[in-house]
PDB file of C-alpha atoms and ligand atoms in Angstrom:
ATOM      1  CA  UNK N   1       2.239  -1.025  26.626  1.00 58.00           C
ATOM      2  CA  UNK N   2      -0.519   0.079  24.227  1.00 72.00           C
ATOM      3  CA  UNK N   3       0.441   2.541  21.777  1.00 83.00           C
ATOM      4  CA  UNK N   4      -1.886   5.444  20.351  1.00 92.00           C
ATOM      5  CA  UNK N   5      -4.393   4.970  17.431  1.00 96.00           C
ATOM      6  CA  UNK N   6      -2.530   5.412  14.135  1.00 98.00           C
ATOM      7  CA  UNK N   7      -4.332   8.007  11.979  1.00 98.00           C
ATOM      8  CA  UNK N   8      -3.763  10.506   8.899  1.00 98.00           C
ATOM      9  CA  UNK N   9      -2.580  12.882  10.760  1.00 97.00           C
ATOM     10  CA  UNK N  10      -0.143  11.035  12.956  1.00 97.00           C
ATOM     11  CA  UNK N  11       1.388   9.912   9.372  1.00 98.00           C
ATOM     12  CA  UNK N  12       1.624  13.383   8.226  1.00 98.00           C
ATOM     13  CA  UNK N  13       3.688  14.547  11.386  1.00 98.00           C
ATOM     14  CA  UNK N  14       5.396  11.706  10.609  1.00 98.00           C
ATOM     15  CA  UNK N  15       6.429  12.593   7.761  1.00 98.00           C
ATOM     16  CA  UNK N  16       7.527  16.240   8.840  1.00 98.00           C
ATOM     17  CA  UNK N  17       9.718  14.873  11.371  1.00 98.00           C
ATOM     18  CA  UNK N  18      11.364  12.449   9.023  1.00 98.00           C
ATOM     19  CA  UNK N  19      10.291   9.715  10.579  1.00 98.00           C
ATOM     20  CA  UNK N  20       9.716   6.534   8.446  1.00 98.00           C
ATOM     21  CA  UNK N  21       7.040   4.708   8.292  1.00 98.00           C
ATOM     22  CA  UNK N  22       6.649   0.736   8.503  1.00 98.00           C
ATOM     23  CA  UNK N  23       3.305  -0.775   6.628  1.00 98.00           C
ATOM     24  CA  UNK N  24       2.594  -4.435   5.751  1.00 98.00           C
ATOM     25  CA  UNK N  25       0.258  -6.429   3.850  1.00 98.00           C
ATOM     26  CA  UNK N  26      -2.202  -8.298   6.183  1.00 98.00           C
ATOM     27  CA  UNK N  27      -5.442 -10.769   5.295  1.00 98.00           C
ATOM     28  CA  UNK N  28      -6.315 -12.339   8.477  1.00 98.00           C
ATOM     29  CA  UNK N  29      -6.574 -11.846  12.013  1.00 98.00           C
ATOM     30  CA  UNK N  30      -3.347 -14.189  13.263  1.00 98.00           C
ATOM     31  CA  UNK N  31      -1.391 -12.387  11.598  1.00 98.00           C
ATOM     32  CA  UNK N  32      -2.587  -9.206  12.223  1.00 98.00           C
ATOM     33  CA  UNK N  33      -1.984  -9.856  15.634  1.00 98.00           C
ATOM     34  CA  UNK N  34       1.740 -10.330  15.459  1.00 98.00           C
ATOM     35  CA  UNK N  35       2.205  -7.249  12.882  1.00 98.00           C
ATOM     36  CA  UNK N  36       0.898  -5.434  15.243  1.00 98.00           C
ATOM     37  CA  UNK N  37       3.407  -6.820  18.536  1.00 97.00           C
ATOM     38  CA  UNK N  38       5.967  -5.754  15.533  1.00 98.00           C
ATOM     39  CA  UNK N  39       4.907  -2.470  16.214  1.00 97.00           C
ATOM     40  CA  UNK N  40       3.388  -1.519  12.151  1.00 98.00           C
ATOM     41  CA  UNK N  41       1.762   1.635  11.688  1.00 98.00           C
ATOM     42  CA  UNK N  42      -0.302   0.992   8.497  1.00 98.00           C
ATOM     43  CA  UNK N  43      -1.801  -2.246   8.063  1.00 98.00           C
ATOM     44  CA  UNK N  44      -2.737  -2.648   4.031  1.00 99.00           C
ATOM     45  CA  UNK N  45      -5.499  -5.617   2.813  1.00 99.00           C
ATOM     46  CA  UNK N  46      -3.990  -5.408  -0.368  1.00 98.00           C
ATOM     47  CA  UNK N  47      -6.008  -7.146  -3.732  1.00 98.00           C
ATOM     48  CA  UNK N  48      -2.263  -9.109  -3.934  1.00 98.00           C
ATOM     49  CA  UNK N  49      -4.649 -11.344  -1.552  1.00 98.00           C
ATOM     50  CA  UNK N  50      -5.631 -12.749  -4.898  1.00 98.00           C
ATOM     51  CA  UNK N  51      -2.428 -14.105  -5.922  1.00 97.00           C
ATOM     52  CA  UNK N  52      -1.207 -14.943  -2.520  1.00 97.00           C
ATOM     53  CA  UNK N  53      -4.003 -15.832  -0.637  1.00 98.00           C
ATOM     54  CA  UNK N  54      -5.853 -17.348  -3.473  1.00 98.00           C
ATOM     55  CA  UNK N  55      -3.576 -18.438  -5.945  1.00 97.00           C
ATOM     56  CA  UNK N  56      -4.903 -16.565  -8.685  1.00 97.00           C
ATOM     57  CA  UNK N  57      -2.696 -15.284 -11.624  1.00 96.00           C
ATOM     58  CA  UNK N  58      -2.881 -11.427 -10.903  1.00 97.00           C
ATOM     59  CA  UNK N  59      -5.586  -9.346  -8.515  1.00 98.00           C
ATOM     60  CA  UNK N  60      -8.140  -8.813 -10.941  1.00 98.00           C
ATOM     61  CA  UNK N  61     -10.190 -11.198  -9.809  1.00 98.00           C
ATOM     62  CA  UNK N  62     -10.693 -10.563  -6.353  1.00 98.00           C
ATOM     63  CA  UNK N  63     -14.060  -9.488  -5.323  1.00 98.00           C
ATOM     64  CA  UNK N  64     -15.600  -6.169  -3.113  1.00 98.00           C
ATOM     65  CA  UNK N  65     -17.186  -9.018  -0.900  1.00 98.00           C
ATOM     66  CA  UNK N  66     -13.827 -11.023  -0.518  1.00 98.00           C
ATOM     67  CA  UNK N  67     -12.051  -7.311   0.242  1.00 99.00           C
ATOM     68  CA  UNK N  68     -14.882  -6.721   2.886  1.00 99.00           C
ATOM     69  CA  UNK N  69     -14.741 -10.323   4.303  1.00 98.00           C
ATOM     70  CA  UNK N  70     -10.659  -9.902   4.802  1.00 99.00           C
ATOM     71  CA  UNK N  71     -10.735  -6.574   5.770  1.00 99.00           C
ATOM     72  CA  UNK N  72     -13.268  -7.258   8.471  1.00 98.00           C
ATOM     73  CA  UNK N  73     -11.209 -10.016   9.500  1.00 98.00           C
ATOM     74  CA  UNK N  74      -7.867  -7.462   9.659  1.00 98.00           C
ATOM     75  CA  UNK N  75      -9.769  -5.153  11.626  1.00 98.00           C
ATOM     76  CA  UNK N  76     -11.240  -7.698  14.412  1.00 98.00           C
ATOM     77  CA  UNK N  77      -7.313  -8.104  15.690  1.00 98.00           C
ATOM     78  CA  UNK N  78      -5.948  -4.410  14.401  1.00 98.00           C
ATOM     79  CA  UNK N  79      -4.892  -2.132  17.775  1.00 97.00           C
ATOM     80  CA  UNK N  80      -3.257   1.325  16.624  1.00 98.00           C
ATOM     81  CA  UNK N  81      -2.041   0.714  13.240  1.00 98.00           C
ATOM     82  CA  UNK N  82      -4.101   2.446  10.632  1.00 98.00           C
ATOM     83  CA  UNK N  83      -6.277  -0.235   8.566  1.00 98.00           C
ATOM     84  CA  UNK N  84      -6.028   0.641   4.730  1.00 99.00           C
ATOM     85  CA  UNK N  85      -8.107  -2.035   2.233  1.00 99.00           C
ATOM     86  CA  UNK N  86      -7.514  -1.877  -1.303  1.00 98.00           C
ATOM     87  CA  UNK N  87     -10.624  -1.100  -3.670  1.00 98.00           C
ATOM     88  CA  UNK N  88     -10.925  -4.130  -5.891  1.00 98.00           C
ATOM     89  CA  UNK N  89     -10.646  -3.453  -9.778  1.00 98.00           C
ATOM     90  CA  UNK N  90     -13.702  -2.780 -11.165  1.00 98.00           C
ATOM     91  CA  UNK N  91     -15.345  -1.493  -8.063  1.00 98.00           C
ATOM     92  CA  UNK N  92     -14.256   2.390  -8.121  1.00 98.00           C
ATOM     93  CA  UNK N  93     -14.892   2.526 -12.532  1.00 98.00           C
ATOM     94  CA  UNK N  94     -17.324   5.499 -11.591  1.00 98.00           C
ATOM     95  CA  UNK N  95     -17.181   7.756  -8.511  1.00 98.00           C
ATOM     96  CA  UNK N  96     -20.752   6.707  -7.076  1.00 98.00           C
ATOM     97  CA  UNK N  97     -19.364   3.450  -7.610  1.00 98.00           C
ATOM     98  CA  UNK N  98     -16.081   4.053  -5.427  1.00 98.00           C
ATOM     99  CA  UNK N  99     -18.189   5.981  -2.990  1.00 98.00           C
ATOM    100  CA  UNK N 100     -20.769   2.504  -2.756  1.00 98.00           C
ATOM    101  CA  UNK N 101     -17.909   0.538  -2.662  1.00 98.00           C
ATOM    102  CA  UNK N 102     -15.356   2.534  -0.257  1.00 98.00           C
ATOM    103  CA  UNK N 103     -18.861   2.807   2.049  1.00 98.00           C
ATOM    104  CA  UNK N 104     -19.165  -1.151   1.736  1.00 98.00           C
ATOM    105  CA  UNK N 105     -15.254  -1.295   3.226  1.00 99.00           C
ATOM    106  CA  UNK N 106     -15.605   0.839   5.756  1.00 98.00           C
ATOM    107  CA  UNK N 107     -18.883   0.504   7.469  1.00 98.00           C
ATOM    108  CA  UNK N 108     -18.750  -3.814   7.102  1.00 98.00           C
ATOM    109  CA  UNK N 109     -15.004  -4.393   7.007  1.00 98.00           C
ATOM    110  CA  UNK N 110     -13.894  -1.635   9.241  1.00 98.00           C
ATOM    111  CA  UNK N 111     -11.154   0.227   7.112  1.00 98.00           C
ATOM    112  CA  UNK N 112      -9.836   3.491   8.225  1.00 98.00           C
ATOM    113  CA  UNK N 113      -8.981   4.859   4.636  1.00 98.00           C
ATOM    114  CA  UNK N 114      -9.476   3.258   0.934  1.00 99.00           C
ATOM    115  CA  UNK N 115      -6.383   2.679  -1.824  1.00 99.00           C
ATOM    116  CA  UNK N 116      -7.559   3.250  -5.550  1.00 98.00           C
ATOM    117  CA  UNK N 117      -4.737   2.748  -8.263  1.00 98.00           C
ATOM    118  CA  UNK N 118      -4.503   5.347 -11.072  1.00 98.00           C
ATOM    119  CA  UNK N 119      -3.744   8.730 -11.312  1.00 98.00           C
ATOM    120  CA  UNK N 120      -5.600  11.597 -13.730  1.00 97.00           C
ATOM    121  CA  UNK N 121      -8.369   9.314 -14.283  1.00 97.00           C
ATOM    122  CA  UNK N 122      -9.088   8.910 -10.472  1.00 98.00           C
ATOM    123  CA  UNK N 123      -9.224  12.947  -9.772  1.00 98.00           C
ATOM    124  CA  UNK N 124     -13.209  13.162  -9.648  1.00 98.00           C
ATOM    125  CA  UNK N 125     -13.328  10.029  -7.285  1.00 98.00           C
ATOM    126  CA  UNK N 126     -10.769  10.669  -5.255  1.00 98.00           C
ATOM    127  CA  UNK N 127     -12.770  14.612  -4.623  1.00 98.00           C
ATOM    128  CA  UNK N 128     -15.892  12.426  -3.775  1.00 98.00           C
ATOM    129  CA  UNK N 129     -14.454  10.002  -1.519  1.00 98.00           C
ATOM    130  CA  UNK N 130     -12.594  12.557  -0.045  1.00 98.00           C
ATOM    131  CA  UNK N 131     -15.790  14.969   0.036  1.00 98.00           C
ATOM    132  CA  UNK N 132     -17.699  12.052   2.066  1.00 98.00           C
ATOM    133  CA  UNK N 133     -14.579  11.867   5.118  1.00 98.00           C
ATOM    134  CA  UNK N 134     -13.346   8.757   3.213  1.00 98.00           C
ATOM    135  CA  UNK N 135      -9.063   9.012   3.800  1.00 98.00           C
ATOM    136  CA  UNK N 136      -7.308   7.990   0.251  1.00 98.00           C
ATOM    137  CA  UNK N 137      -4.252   6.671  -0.598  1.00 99.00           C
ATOM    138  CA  UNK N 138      -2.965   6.433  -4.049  1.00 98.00           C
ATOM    139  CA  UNK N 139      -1.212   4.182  -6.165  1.00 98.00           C
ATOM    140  CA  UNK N 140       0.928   5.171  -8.796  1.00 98.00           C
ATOM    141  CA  UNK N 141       3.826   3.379 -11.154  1.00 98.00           C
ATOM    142  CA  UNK N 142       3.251  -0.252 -11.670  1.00 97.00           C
ATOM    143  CA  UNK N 143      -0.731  -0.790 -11.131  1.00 98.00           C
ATOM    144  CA  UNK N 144      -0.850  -4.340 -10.961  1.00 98.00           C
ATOM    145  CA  UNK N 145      -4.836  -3.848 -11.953  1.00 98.00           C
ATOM    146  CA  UNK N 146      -3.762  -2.801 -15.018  1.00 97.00           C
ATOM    147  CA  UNK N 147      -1.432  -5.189 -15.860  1.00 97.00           C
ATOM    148  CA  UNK N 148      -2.767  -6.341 -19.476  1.00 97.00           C
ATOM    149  CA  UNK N 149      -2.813  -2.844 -20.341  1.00 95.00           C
ATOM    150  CA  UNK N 150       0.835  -2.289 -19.330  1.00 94.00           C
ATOM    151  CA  UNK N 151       1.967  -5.919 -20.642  1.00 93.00           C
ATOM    152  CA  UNK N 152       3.331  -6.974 -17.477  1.00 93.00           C
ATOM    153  CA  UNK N 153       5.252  -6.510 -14.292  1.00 95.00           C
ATOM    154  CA  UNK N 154       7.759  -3.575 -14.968  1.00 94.00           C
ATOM    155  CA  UNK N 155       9.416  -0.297 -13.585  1.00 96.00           C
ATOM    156  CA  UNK N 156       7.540   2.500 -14.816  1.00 95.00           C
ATOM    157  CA  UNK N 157       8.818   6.110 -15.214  1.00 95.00           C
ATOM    158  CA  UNK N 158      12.630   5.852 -16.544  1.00 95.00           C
ATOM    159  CA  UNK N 159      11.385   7.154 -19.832  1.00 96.00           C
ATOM    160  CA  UNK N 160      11.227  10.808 -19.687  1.00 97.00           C
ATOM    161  CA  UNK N 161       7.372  11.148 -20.367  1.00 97.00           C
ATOM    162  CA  UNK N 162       6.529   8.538 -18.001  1.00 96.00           C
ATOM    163  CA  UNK N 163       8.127  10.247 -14.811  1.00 98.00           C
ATOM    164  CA  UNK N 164       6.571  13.572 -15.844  1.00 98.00           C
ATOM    165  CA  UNK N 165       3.133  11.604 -16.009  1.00 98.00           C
ATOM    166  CA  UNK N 166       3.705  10.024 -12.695  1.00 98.00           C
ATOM    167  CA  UNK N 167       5.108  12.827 -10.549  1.00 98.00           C
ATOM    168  CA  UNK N 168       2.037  15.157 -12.450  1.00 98.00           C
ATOM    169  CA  UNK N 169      -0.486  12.924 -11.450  1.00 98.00           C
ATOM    170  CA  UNK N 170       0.955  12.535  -7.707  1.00 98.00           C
ATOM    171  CA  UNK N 171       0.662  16.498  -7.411  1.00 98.00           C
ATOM    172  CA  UNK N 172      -2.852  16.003  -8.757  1.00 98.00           C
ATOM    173  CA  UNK N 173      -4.309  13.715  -6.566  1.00 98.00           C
ATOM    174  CA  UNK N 174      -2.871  15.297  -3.445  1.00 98.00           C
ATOM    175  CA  UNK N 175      -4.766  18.684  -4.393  1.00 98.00           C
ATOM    176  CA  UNK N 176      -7.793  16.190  -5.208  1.00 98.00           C
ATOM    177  CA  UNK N 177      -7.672  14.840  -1.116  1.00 98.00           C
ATOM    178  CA  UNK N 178      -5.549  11.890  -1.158  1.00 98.00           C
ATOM    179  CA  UNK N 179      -3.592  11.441   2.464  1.00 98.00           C
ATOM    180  CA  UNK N 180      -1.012   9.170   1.353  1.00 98.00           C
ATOM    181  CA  UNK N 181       0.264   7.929  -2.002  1.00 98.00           C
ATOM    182  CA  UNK N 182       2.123   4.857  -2.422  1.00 98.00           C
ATOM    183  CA  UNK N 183       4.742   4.304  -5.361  1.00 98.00           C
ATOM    184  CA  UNK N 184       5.216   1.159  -7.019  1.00 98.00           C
ATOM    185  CA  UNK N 185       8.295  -0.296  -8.990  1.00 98.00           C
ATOM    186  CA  UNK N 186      10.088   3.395 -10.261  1.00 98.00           C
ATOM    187  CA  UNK N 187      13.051   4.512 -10.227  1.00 98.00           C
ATOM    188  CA  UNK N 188      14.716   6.122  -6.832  1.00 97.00           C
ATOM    189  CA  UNK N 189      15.487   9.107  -7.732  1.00 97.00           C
ATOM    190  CA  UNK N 190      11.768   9.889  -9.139  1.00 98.00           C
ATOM    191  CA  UNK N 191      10.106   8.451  -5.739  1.00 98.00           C
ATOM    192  CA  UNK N 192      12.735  11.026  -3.924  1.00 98.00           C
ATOM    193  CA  UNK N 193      11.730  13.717  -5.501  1.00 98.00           C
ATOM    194  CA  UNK N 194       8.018  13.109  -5.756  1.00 98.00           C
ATOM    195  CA  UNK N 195       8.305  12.645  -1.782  1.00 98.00           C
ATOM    196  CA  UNK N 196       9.798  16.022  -1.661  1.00 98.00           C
ATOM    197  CA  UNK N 197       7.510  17.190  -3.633  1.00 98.00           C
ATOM    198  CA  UNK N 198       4.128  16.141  -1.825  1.00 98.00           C
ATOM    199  CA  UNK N 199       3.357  16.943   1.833  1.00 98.00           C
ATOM    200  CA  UNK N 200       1.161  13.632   2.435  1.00 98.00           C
ATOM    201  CA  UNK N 201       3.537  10.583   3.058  1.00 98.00           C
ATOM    202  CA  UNK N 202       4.733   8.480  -0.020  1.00 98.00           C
ATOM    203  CA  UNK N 203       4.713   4.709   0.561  1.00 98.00           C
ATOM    204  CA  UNK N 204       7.270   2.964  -1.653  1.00 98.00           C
ATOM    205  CA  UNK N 205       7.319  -1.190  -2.807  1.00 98.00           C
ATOM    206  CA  UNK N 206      10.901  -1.025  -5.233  1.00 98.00           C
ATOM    207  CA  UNK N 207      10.745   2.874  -5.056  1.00 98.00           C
ATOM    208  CA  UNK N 208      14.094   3.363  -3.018  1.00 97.00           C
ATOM    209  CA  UNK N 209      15.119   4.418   0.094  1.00 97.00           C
ATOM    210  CA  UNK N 210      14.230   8.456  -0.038  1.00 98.00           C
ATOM    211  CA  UNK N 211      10.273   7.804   0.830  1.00 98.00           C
ATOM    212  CA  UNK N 212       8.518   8.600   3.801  1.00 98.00           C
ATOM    213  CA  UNK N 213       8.037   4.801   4.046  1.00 98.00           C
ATOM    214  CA  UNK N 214       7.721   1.238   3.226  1.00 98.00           C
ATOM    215  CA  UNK N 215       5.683  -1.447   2.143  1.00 98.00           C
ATOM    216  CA  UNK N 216       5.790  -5.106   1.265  1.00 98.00           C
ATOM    217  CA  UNK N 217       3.357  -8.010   1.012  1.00 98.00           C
ATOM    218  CA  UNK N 218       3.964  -9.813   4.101  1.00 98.00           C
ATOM    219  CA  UNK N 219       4.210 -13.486   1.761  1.00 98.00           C
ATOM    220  CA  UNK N 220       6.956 -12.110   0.142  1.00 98.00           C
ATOM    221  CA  UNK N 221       8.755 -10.563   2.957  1.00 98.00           C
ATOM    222  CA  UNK N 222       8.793 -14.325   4.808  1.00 97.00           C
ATOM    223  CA  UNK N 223       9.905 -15.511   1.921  1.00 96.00           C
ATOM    224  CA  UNK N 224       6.818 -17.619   0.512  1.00 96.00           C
ATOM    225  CA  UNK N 225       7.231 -16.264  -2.945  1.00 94.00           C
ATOM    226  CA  UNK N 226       9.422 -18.479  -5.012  1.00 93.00           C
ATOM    227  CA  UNK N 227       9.822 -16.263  -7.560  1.00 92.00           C
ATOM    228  CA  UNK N 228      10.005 -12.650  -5.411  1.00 94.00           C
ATOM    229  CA  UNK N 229      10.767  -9.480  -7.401  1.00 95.00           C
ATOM    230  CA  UNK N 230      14.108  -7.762  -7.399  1.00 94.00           C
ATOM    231  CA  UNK N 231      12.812  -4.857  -4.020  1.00 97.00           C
ATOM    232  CA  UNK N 232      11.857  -7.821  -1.941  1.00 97.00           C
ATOM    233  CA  UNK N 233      13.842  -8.967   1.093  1.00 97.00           C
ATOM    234  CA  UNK N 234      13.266 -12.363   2.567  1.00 96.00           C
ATOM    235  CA  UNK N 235      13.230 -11.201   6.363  1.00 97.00           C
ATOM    236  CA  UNK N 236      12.533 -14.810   8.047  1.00 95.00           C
ATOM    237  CA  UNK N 237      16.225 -16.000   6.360  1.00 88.00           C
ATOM    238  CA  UNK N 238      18.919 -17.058   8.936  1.00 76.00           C
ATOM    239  CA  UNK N 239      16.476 -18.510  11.133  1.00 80.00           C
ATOM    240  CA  UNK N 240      14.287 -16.483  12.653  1.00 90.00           C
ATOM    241  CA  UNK N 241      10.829 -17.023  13.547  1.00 96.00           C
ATOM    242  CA  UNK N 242       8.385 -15.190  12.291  1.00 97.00           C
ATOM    243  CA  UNK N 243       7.629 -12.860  14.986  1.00 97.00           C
ATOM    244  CA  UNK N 244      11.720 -11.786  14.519  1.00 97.00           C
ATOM    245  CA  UNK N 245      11.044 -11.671  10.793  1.00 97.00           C
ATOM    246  CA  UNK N 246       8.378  -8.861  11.655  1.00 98.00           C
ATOM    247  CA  UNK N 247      10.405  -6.978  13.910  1.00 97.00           C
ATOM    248  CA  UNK N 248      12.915  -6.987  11.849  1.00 97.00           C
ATOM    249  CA  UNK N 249      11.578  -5.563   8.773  1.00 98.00           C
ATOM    250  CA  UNK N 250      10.217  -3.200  11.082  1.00 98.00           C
ATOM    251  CA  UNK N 251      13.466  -1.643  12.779  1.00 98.00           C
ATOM    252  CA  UNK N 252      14.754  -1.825   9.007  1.00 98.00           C
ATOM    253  CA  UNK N 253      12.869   0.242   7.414  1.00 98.00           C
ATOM    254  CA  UNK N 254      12.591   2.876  10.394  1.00 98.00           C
ATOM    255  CA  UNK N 255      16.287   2.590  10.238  1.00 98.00           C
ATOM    256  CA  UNK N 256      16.667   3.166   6.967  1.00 97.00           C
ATOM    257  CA  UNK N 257      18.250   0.319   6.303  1.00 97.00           C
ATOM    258  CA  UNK N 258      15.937  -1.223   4.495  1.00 97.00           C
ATOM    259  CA  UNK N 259      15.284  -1.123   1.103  1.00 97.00           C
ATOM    260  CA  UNK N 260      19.325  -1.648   0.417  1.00 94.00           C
ATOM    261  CA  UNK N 261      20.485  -0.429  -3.197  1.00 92.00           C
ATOM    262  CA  UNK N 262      20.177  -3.866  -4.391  1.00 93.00           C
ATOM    263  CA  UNK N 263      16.263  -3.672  -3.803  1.00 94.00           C
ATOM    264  CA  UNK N 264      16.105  -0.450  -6.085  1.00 92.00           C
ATOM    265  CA  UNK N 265      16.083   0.418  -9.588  1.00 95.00           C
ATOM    266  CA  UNK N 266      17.377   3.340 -11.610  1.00 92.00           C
TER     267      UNK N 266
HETATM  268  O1  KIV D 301      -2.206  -5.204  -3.086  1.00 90.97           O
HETATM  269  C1  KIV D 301      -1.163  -4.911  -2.491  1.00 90.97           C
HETATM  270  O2  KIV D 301      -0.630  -5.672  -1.681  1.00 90.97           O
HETATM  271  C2  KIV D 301      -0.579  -3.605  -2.785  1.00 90.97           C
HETATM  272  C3  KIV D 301       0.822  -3.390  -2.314  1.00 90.97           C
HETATM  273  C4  KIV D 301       1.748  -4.131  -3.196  1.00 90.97           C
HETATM  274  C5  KIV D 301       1.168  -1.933  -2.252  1.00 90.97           C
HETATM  275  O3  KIV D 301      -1.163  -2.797  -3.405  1.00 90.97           O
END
């Protein structure tokens, strides 16, 4: 059965009927395909393409051409889920910049909306994209772009100033025109009450169980990362093939099931 096209605003009702929604890495057209059978609703081509696809040590080095080549790739085999593609670091410093680059994504790689990481700092770009019809999604918490600056992989916002930061700039770049936010390594109980806080959906990746939905990087959820972080869950264990593995993760996290306590931090 085909299913209807996946767009901003389906998300959105989504979210006001409480029901949660499923969104996986993707980088190539295979498995695209099988995401989708899964039944996914946002397909991401994250930058973590560089360190999993590419074997580089963080995603600062992947290019606006390489994000265009895999997106394009994504979107030759996407159905109905929406097709996000991350904005490479570097390629949004400026907002005629991000409006070059976000133009580059969608008109030769075929993305339905553009993720930028940052909060404050991003307001200006996120009105121009926004301005120009281009859906955003945020990023806030851990920014893996910025990881020198931050000295590494960590939970952000369980100091005090942090979380105020974080659920400040999430009100700020929803009235700047971003459709959906996602919320990286922080605590559970500041995703839950930034997601009550916002009316566009809040994606989290270690953010707890209260957002309006999930994401992982589809290496680490079939278990290819031999070092995975504490919110991952290996969803190809106990057998399964990989197809399984994908409907699985899916019926977890519309369940609610999935992320567990033990894939959260306080
Ligand atoms: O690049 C990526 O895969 C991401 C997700 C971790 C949210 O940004």
């Amino acid at each position: 059965m085909t299913r209807q096209n996946i767009t901003v605003r389906s998300l959105h009702e989504m979210k006001s009927a409480g029901e949660k929604i499923s969104v996986l890495t993707s980088y190539d057209a295979g498995f695209t395909r099988l995401i989708e059978e899964a039944g996914i609703e946002v397909l991401l081509v994250g930058d973590s393409l560089g360190m999993v696809v590419q074997g580089q040590e963080s995603t600062l080095p992947v290019t606006l051409d390489e994000m265009v080549y895999h997106t394009r790739n994504v979107a030759r085999a996407r159905e109905s889920a929406l097709l996000v593609a991350d904005m490479p670091f570097m390629s949004y410093r400026s907002p005629a910049l991000a409006l070059e680059s976000a133009g580059r994504l969608m008109k030769e790689g075929g993305a339905q909306m553009v993720k930028l990481e940052g909060g404050s700092v991003q307001l200006e770009t996120v009105r121009r994209l926004s301005s120009q019809g281009i859906p955003v999604c945020g990023h806030l918490g851990l920014l893996p772009q910025s990881v020198h600056k931050l000295g590494g992989y960590r939970v952000l916002g369980r100091e005090q100033g942090d979380a105020s930061r974080i659920r400040e700039d999430a009100r700020l770049l929803q009235e700047a025109g971003a459709d959906l936010l996602v919320l990286e390594c922080v605590p559970g109980q500041l995703a839950a009450q930034i997601t009550r806080e916002l009316s566009v959906p809040v994606i989290g990746i270690g953010a707890g169980a209260a957002c309006d939905g999930q994401v992982l990087v589809l290496y680490d959820m079939l278990g290819m990362n031999p070092h995975p972080p504490r919110f991952v869950k290996n969803f190809l264990a106990s057998g399964r093939t990989i197809q399984e593995a994908l409907r699985a993760y899916v019926e977890a996290v519309k369940g609610g099931e999935f992320p567990a306590g033990e894939h959260s931090f306080k």
